[in-house]
Amino acid sequence: MTQVVVNGHASTLDEVARLAGVSKATASRALNGRSKVSAKAQAAVVDAARELGYTPNGAARSLVMQRTGSVAVILPESDERVFSDPFFARMLHAVARSLRERDLQLVLLLAQPGDEDRMLLYLRGRYVDGAIVASHHRDDRLAEHLSDLGLPCVFIGAPWIGAERVPVVDSDNAGAAAQAVRVLIDGGRRTIATIAGPRDMRAGHDRLAGWRQELDAAGLDSNRVAHGDFTEHSGTTACAELLDADGGGDIDGIFAASDLMALGAMRELGARGIRVPDDVAIVGYDDLGVAERTQPPLTTLRNPIDQMVTEAVRLLVEAIAQGGRGAPRRVVFVPELVRRDTV
Amino acid sequence: MTQVVVNGHASTLDEVARLAGVSKATASRALNGRSKVSAKAQAAVVDAARELGYTPNGAARSLVMQRTGSVAVILPESDERVFSDPFFARMLHAVARSLRERDLQLVLLLAQPGDEDRMLLYLRGRYVDGAIVASHHRDDRLAEHLSDLGLPCVFIGAPWIGAERVPVVDSDNAGAAAQAVRVLIDGGRRTIATIAGPRDMRAGHDRLAGWRQELDAAGLDSNRVAHGDFTEHSGTTACAELLDADGGGDIDGIFAASDLMALGAMRELGARGIRVPDDVAIVGYDDLGVAERTQPPLTTLRNPIDQMVTEAVRLLVEAIAQGGRGAPRRVVFVPELVRRDTV
DNA sequence: ACCGATGGTGGAATCGATTCCACCGCTGCT
DNA sequence: AGCAGCGGTGGAATCGATTCCACCATCGGT
């Protein structure tokens, strides 16, 4: 950083142009490089800009370009959850990488319940070119609001309300859960419980549905269900609940809707001296790191987050380029089974 | 939401004014309410605005007001850490609350190593009115850059470089660590080890220094040190390292530089059949929730995050109001000892 | 020697808000 | 009756960039 702020205020294009001895128009062209500028003028402008420490004023630029160069990631989720669920960390990491490649700035908006109005005001003020929304609850009307707003957006995971009005990138939660059940059945398990996610979240709901459907299809019992909230602790609690219920001792297979809950369950099983996979086989969901490190390593379904995010960013950039006039598209990825040692 | 986008584009103040039958000037005054407007005009404008679903264009507004109404929180930290350390969750929660009261929008910028230049570009583009920076490493030059930039900012935790050039809100890490040591000594402990944080982070460095200083002052050994990275897992590892070192069996007190590391250490002690606090007393640091839930509940130092954040936001708002011309101030909070059952 | 293409350039319009300033019609006081 | 004062109003300037458009050289081709 060699440039210095010359006087109190940030320097403007006008000053750069004056110092370089050209017009504002030429200075702008020289710095943006879209149009032809003589080598002499080019050099003069670049030098002047460096000397003054010039950076274009974002507001002025957005005003005329109708673009800001930044996109929002919206997480309508309590911040405890955002900061405890590895899903978000992985997702944001992928989004950041993906946006970087396209020279866009990531702006993270935490939509606390109640703070939603301010956030919508921000979005309507066009401070960002588009938004990626991930994980939200049953009563969330964000999809409708964004659609009304005409702001380009992509949802990761289908919203409950208004899903048909916005582009969605999703994974086949139900199909994946069915896959998990099939593996357990193929492994000879017959009394298969599930530790489900929250009922008011798509992922929780669909994974439970898939589990149930596959068991019903196989003519097996599908009433051993305990709900958690995707955290390790809730997995432990839910597992205890399952084991302590009527006939809980018969359980020989568990499908947990997240690896963290599977981990919690394994702790509970271990505490009771129940062996995995000898006595009870277990399949998790996510494969974001924890699954490899459990004892024994966890068989799980790989949540295709990176692929989903890449696709979401692609769709968003497309939507922005078209001015948000494209038809809502829908892309679904299929999680892959990762066999380890718990089944 | 009753308003509708009438045609393809977002509506402008000009359209609102036309519909209300007044001039742009009056419309603006009616909506912002700083100046007197007749009741009739007022009503007409408000109605028109609602009917058109008008929201002011952020770029245009920032351009003339020289304010954006949003401030950045910058976390120069790998995203794994941001999303695993409860410190950040708590901090962001407090920041969000504090900004909400002042009608400011929080914009979170994740400064991945390597992505820093883009972030600086964003800040120089004046997309935000100010920035709060938390937790950064030894070689981070952010303080200098921000100071050069003239962008109002406040650091939570003093940076290694350029701390004298920016306002800082800090906590007395060294003093708190000394306090922890004193409690252990007062409890009759004589062989006191520490599980320190990373050397290249202020909090890690200062807590270690405080521990050492207090032990030296008491004439006790200060060479039982193992380093972790504030995570639970690293606490377990570090604890094992301490116990396995020469004379590790003599240890009767441990100061861990974070509650998570203390928790990890307690797991390791438990695994070895060492009782807490009977055989080894332990003091943690942070008190952000985990400490209450350990077995037994952890004696620790309460990191005054909420107070620090409140003060930081206050200072930032002040700096923004003054156009960043105030002298760099420095405020230090003193962590409070929370006695529980591990000492 | 004249006539298009170019390649560069600067003036002016534009984006959408806020706000200064001049002005207008009242009221109320002398 | 005349004039100061004030509540309200609209025209125009302003913020700082991009870009259209008109214009001027210069160059090559007939």
mmCIF file of C-alpha atoms (C1' of nucleotides) in Angstrom, chain D:
data_model
loop_
_atom_site.group_PDB
_atom_site.id
_atom_site.type_symbol
_atom_site.label_atom_id
_atom_site.label_comp_id
_atom_site.label_asym_id
_atom_site.label_seq_id
_atom_site.Cartn_x
_atom_site.Cartn_y
_atom_site.Cartn_z
ATOM 1 C "C1'" DA D 1 -52.855 49.750 5.020
ATOM 2 C "C1'" DG D 2 -48.316 48.003 5.150
ATOM 3 C "C1'" DC D 3 -44.781 45.039 6.547
ATOM 4 C "C1'" DA D 4 -42.316 41.401 9.110
ATOM 5 C "C1'" DG D 5 -42.422 36.563 9.878
ATOM 6 C "C1'" DC D 6 -43.480 31.918 9.055
ATOM 7 C "C1'" DG D 7 -45.294 27.517 7.282
ATOM 8 C "C1'" DG D 8 -45.091 25.193 2.876
ATOM 9 C "C1'" DT D 9 -43.577 24.498 -1.644
ATOM 10 C "C1'" DG D 10 -40.983 23.530 -5.987
ATOM 11 C "C1'" DG D 11 -36.878 24.344 -8.998
ATOM 12 C "C1'" DA D 12 -32.287 23.372 -9.270
ATOM 13 C "C1'" DA D 13 -27.811 21.962 -7.477
ATOM 14 C "C1'" DT D 14 -25.414 18.161 -5.631
ATOM 15 C "C1'" DC D 15 -23.238 13.585 -4.647
ATOM 16 C "C1'" DG D 16 -19.505 10.537 -7.988
ATOM 17 C "C1'" DA D 17 -19.422 7.547 -11.059
ATOM 18 C "C1'" DT D 18 -20.513 5.523 -16.356
ATOM 19 C "C1'" DT D 19 -21.610 6.133 -21.049
ATOM 20 C "C1'" DC D 20 -23.816 8.177 -25.177
ATOM 21 C "C1'" DC D 21 -22.781 11.141 -28.758
ATOM 22 C "C1'" DA D 22 -20.546 14.450 -31.394
ATOM 23 C "C1'" DC D 23 -16.237 15.723 -32.890
ATOM 24 C "C1'" DC D 24 -11.404 15.941 -34.388
ATOM 25 C "C1'" DA D 25 -7.325 13.984 -35.993
ATOM 26 C "C1'" DT D 26 -4.944 10.818 -38.757
ATOM 27 C "C1'" DC D 27 -4.324 7.284 -42.054
ATOM 28 C "C1'" DG D 28 -4.980 4.468 -46.149
ATOM 29 C "C1'" DG D 29 -7.074 3.885 -50.494
ATOM 30 C "C1'" DT D 30 -8.580 5.572 -55.098
#
